[in-house]
Coordinates of C-alpha atoms and ligand atoms in Angstrom, one line a residue:
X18 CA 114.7 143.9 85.4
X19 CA 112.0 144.8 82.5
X20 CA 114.0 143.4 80.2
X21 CA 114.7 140.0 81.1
X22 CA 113.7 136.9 78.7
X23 CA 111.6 134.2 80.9
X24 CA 112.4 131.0 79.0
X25 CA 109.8 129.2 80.7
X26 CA 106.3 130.5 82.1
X27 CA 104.1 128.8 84.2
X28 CA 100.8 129.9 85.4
X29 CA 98.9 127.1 87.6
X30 CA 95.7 129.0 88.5
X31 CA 95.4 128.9 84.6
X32 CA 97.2 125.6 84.0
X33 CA 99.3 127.2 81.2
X34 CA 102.6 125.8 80.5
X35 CA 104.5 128.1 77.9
X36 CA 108.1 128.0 76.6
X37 CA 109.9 131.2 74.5
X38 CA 110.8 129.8 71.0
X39 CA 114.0 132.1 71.6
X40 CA 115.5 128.9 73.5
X41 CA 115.2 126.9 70.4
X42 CA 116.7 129.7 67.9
X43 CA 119.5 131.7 70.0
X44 CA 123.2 131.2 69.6
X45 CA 123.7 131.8 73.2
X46 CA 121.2 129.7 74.1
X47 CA 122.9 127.3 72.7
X48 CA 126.1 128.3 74.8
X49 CA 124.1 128.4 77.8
X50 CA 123.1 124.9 77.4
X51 CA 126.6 123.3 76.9
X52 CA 127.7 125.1 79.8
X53 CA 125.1 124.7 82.2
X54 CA 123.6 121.4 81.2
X55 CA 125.6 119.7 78.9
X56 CA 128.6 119.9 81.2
X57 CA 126.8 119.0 84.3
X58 CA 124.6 115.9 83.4
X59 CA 125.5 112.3 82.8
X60 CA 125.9 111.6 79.0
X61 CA 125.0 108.4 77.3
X62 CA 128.0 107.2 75.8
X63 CA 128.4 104.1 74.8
X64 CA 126.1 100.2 76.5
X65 CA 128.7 97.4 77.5
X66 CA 127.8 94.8 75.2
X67 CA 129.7 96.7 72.4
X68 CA 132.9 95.8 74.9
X69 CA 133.5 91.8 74.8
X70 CA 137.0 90.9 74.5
X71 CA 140.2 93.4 75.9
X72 CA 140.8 96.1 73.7
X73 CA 137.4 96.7 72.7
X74 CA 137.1 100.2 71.7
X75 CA 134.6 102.8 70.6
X76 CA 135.1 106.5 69.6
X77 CA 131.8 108.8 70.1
X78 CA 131.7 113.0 70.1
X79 CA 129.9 113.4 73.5
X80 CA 129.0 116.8 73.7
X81 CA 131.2 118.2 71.5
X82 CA 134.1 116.2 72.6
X83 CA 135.6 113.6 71.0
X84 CA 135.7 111.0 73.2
X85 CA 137.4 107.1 73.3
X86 CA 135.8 104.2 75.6
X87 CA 137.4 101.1 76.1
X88 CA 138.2 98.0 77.8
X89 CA 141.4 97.5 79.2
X90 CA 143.1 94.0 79.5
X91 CA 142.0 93.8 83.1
X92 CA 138.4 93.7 81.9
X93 CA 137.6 97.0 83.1
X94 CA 136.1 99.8 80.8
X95 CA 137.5 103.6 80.4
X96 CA 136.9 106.4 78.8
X97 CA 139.3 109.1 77.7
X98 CA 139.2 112.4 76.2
X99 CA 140.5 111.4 72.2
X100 CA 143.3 113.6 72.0
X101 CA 147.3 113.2 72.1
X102 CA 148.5 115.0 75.6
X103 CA 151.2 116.0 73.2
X104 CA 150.2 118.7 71.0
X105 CA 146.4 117.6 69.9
X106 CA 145.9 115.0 67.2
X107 CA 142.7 112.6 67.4
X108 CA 144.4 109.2 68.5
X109 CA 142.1 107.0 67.7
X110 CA 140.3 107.9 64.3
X111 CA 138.2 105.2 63.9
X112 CA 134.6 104.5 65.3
X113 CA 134.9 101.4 67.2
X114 CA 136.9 97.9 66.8
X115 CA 139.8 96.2 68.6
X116 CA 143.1 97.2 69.6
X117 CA 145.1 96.8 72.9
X118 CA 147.6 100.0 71.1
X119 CA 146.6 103.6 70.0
X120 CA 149.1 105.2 68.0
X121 CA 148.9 108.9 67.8
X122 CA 149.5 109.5 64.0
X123 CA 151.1 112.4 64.1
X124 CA 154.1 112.0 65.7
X125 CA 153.9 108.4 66.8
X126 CA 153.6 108.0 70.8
X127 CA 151.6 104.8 71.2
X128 CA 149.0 104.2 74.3
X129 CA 147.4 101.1 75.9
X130 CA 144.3 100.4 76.2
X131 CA 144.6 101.1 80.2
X132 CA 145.5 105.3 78.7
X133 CA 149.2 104.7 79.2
X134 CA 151.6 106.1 76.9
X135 CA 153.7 102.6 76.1
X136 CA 156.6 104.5 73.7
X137 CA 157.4 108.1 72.1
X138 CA 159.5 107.9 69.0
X139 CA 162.6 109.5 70.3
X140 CA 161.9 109.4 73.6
X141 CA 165.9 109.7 74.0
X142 CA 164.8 113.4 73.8
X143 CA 162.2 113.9 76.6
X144 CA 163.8 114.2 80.1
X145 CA 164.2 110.6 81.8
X146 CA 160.9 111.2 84.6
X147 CA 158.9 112.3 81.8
X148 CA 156.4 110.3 82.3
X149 CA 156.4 109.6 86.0
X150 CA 153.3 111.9 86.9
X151 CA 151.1 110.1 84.0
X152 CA 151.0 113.1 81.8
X153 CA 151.6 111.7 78.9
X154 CA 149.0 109.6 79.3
X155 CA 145.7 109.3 77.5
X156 CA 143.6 111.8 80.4
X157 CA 140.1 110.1 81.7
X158 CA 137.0 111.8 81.6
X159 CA 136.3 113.0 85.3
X160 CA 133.1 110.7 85.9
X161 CA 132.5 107.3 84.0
X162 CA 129.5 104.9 85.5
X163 CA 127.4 102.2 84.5
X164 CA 123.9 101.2 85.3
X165 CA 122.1 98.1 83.7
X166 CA 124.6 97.5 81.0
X167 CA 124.1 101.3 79.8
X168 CA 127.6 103.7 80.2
X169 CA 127.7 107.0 80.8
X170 CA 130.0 110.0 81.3
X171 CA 129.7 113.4 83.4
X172 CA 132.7 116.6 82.8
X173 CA 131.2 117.3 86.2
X174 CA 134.0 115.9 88.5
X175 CA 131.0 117.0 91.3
X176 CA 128.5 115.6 90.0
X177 CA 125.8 112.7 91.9
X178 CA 126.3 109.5 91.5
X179 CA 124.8 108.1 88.5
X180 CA 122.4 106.1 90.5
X181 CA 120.8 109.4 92.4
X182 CA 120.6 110.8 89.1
X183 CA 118.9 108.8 86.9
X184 CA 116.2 108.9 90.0
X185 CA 112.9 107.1 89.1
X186 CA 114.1 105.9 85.4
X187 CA 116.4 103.3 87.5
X188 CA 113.5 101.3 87.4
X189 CA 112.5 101.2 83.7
X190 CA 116.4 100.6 82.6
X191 CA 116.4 97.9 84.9
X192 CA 112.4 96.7 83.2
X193 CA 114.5 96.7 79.6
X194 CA 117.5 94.7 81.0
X195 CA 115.0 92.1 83.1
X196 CA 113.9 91.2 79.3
X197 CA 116.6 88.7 78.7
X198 CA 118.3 86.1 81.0
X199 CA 121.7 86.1 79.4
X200 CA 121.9 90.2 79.0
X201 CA 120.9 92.5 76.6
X202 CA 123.3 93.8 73.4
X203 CA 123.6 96.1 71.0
X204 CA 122.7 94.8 67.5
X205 CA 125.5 95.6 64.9
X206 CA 124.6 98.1 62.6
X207 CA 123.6 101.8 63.5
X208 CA 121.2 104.8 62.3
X209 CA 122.9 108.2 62.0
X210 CA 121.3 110.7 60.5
X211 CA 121.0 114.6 60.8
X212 CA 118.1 117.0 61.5
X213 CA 118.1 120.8 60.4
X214 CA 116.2 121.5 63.9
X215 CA 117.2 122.5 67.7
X216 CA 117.8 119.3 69.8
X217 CA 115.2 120.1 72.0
X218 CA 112.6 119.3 69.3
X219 CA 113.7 115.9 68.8
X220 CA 113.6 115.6 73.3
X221 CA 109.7 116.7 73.0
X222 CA 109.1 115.2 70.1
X223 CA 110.7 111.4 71.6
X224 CA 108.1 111.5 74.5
X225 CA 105.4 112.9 72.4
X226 CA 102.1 110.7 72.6
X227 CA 99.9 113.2 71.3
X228 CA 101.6 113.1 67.6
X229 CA 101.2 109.6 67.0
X230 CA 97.8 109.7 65.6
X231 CA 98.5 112.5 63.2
X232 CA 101.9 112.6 62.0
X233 CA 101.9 108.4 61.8
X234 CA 98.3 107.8 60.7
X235 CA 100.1 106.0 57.3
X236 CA 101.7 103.6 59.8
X237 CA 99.0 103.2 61.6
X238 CA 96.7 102.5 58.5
X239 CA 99.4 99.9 57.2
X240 CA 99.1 97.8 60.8
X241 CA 95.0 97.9 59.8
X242 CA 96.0 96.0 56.6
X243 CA 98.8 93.9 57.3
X244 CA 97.3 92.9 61.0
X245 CA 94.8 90.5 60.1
X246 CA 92.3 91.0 62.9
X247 CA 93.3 94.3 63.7
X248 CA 90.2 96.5 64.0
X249 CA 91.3 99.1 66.2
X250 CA 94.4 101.4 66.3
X251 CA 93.3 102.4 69.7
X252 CA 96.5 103.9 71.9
X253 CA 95.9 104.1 75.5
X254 CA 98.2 104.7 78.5
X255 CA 99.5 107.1 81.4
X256 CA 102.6 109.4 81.7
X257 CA 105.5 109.5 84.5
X258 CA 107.4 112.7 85.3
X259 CA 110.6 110.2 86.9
X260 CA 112.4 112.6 88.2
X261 CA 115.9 115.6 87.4
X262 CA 114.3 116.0 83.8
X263 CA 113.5 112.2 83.0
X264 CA 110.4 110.9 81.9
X265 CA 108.4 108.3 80.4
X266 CA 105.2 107.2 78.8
X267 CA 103.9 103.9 79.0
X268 CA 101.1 102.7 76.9
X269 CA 99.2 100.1 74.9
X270 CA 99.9 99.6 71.2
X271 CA 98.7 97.7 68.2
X272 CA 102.0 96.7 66.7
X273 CA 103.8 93.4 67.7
X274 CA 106.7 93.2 70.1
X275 CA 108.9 90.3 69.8
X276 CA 108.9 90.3 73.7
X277 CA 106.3 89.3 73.3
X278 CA 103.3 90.4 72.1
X279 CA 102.2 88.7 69.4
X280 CA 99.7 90.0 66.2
X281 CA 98.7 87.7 63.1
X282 CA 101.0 89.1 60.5
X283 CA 103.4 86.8 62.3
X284 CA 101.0 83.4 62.0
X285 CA 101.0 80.5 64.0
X286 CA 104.6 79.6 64.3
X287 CA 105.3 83.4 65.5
X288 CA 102.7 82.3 67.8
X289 CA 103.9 79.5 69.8
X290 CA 107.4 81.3 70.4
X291 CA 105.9 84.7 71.6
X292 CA 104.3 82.1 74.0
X293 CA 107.4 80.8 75.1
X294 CA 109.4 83.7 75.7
X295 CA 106.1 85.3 77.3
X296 CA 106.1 82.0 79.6
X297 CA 109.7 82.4 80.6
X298 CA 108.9 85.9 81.4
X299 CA 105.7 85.1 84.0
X300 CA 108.6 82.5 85.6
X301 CA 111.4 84.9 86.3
X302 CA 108.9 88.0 87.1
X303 CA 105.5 87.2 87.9
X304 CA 102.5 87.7 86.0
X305 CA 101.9 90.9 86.6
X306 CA 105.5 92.4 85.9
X307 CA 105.9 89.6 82.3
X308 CA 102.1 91.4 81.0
X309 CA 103.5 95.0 81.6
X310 CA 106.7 93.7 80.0
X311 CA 104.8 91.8 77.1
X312 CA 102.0 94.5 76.2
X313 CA 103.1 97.5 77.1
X314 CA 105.4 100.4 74.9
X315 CA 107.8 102.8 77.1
X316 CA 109.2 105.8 75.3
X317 CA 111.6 107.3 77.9
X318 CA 113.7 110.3 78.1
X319 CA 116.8 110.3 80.1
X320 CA 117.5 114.2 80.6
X321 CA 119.4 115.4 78.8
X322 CA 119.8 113.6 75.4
X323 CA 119.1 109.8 75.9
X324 CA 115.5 108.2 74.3
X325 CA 114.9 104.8 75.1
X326 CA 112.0 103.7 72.9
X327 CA 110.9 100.3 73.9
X328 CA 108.2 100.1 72.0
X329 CA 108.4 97.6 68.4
X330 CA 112.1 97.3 68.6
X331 CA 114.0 98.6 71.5
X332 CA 115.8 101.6 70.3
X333 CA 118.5 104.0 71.8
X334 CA 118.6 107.5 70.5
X335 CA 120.8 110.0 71.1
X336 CA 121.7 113.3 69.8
X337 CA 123.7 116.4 69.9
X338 CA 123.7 119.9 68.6
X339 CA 125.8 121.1 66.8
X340 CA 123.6 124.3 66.4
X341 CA 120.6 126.0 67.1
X342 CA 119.0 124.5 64.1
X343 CA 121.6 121.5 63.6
X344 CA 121.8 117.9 65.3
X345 CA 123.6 115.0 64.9
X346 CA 121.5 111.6 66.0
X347 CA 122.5 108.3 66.3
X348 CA 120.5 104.9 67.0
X349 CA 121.0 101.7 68.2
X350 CA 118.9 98.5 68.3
X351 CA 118.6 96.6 71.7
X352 CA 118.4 92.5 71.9
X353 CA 118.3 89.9 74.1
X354 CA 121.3 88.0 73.6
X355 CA 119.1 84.7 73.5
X356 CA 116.3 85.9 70.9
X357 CA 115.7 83.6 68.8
X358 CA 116.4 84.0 64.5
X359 CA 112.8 84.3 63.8
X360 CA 112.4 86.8 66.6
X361 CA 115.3 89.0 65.5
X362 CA 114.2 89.0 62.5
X363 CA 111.0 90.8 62.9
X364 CA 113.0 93.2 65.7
X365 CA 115.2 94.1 63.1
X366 CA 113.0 94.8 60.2
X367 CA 110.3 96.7 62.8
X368 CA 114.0 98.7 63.7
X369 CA 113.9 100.0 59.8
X370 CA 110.6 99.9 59.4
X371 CA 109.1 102.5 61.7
X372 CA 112.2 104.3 63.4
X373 CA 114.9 103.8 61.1
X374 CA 115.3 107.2 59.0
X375 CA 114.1 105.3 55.7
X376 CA 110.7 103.9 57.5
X377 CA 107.1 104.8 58.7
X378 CA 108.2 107.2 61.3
X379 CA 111.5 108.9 61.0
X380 CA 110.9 110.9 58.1
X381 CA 107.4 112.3 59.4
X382 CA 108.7 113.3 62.5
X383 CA 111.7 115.2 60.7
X384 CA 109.8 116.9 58.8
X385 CA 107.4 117.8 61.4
X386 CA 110.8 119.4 63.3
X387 CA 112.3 120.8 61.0
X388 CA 108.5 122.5 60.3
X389 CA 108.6 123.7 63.4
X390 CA 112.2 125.1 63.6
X391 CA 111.2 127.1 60.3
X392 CA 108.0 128.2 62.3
X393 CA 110.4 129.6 64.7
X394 CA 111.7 131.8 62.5
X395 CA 108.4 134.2 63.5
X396 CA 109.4 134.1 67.2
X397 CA 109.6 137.7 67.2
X398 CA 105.7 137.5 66.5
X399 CA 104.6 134.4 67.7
X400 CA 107.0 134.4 70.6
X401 CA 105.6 131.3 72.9
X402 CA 105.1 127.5 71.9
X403 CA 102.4 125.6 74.4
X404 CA 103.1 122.9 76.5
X405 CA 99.9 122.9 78.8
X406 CA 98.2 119.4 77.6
X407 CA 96.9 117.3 80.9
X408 CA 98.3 119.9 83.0
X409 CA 95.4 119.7 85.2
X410 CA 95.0 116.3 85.0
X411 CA 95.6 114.6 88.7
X412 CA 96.5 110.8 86.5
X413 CA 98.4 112.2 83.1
X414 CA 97.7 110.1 79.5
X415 CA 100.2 109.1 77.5
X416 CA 99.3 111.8 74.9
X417 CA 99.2 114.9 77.9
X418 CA 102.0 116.6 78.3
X419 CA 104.0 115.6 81.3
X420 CA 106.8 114.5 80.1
X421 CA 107.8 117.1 78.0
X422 CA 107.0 119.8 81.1
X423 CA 109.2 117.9 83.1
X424 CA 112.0 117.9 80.5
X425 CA 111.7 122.0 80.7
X426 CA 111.8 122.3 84.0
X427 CA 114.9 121.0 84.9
X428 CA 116.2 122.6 81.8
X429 CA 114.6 125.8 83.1
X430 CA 116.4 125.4 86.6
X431 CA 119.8 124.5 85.0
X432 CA 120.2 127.3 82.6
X433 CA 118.5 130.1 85.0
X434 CA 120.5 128.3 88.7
X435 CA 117.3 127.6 89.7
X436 CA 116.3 131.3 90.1
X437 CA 112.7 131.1 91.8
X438 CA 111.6 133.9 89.3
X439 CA 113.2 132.1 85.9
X440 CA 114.6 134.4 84.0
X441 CA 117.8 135.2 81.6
X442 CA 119.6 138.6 82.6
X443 CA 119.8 140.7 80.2
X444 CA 118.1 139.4 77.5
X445 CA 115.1 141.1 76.1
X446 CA 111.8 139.5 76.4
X447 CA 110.1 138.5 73.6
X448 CA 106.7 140.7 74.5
X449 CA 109.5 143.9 74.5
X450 CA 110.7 142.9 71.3
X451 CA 107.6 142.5 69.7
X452 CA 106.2 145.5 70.8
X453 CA 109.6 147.3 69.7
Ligands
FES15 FE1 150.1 112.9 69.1 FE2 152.2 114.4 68.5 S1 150.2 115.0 68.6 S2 152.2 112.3 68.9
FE16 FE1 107.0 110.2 65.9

């Protein structure tokens, strides 16, 4: 067909890597993407340290549905589509706590924890096997899993196991939970914010080496001043495509982590417990895994929607479009249930400082997305954005871009079916419509 849109081009003679701007701007895009990826992935939904005690609860819009995890009172941890089996209502309208009931508001029934529905106000007036099938209970989503404390959920009653899917990130998620010998938890507190851009941005954008320099250079002048001996902002480091969209870079930073790299901003106390914590890390992993752990940053994608940034905190980002130009994001901070006042203290103020939507980073980066969404609105003109950094490169840097060209080509084989040729029927290319 002569006038079908090819989302994604790729010439390797020339090592040119191009993507249509359409896929960030179009409505049925958009459509495509719930469809054909967002209801056929795994979706980060909730970790399990924010379950502790029975009855634990959290309520999260996944995808556009509004979704309710919990823990039963047998320990184990479900998760249910938020809405009455009888004619709709939200059950649970609040964002997370502790109940063992759910009471629908609108007319009353009441559920466990477990999804059952426990009583109906006049339930005199429902035949007596009403309920003898289960549906009036809560329903489950078709796939819930775990792996290394983080939970997710697939519509995709088909889908792989969570295990074959996450592929070669298994290793990093299992790197971030190794970090603490009593388990890692969710810190209270969380950043929401929105961004007037196409979610796809914010995936590039997460994994994005090359920007630091540039869009940061004010954070990276305030480590100059406030590092003491800091001479050099040098970042250095490789890339990993890890597999089904997910992807990682891995690099060395100037900034302190409290596990455990230490600078002099934190003195000599900060000192001696970085040393500690590094020491207990060379005794449960070796020297060679505790130095990688220590001094290096991971920023990881988890296709589709799922950032792990392990870099000065340890954040987890998602986020969800509600749009072409409109997502919803939400981040967590990730601790070792053992760290220490000092060091919390310091994880918690580099949370705010750089990625929390107030600090060094968040704000840049937004407005370098939403920059680029208005760009967009010229992608009748300029119809292609590049993605060809490193692509020759046999060993990728952190600042190529891999990652990003590994994110697009899974996204490329899920909305197209893995047609060899990718292409959208139908659609006009955007060469046709410029020239028209
Ligand atoms: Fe929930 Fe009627 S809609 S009880
Ligand atoms: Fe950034």
């Amino acid at each position: 067909m002569t006038d079908e849109l090819k989302l994604v081009l790729v010439d390797k003679e020339q090592n040119r890597f191009r993507v249509a701007r359409e896929a960030f701007v179009r409505p049925d895009v958009l459509g495509a993407e719930y469809e054909r990826i967002f209801d056929k992935c795994w979706l980060y939904v909730a970790h399990e340290s924010e379950f502790r005690k029975a009855g634990d609860f959290v309520a999260r819009t996944i995808a556009r549905r509004n979704l309710l995890v919990t823990k039963d009172t047998t320990g184990e941890l479900r998760a249910f589509f938020n809405t009455c089996p009888h004619r709709g209502a939200t059950v649970c309208r609040e964002s997370a706590g502790n109940s063992k009931n759910f009471q629908c508001f609108y007319h009353g029934w009441v559920f466990g924890c477990d999804g059952r529905l426990k009583s109906q106000p006049g339930k005199e007036s429902y035949g007596e096997h009403f309920n003898d099938h289960g549906e009036g209970n809560l329903v489950p989503v078709p796939r819930f899993a775990s792996y290394a404390g983080f939970c997710f959920v697939s519509y995709d009653r088909d889908i792989v196991s969570l295990e074959e899917y996450l592929a070669g990130a298994k290793e990093y998620l299992d790197l971030v939970a190794n970090y603490s010998e009593s388990g890692m938890s969710i810190s209270s507190g969380k950043q929401e914010y929105a961004i007037r851009a196409n979610w796809k941005l914010l995936v590039e954008n997460s994994i994005d080496g090359y920007h630091a320099v540039s869009t940061h250079a004010s954070y990276l002048d305030y480590l100059k001043n406030t590092n003491g001996s800091l001479s050099s902002v040098k970042l250095e480091g490789k890339s990993r495509d890890l597999g089904n969209g997910h992807a990682v870079l891995e690099y060395r930073a100037p900034w302190g982590r409290p596990i455990a790299s230490w600078i002099p901003l934190w003195g000599e106390q900060g000192k001696a417990e970085i040393e500690q914590i590094y020491n207990r890390l060379v005794e449960r992993h070796g020297k060679g895994m505790a130095e990688r752990m220590a001094h290096s940053n991971r920023n990881m994608l988890i296709y589709p929607n799922l950032v792990i940034n392990d870099i000065m905190a340890i954040t987890v980002r998602t986020f969800h479009p509600v749009a072409p130009d409109y997502m919803l994001v939400n981040g967590w901070s990730l601790a070792p249930n053992e760290e220490s006042e000092w060091a919390r203290k310091y994880r918690l103020s580099n949370f705010l400082e750089f990625l929390g939507p107030g600090g060094f980073a968040t704000p840049d980066d937004v407005e370098a997305l939403e920059s680029c969404q208005n760009g967009f609105s010229n992608y009748k003109a300029v119809p292609y954005s590049d993605i060809s950094k490193g692509m020759g490169n046999p060993a990728p840097n952190y600042d190529d871009e891999l990652q990003m060209r590994a994110f697009w080509t899974r996204w490329n084989e899920q909305i197209t079916g893995g047609a060899p040729e990718p292409a959208v029927r139908g659609v006009p290319s955007p060469a046709s419509r410029a020239a028209a």
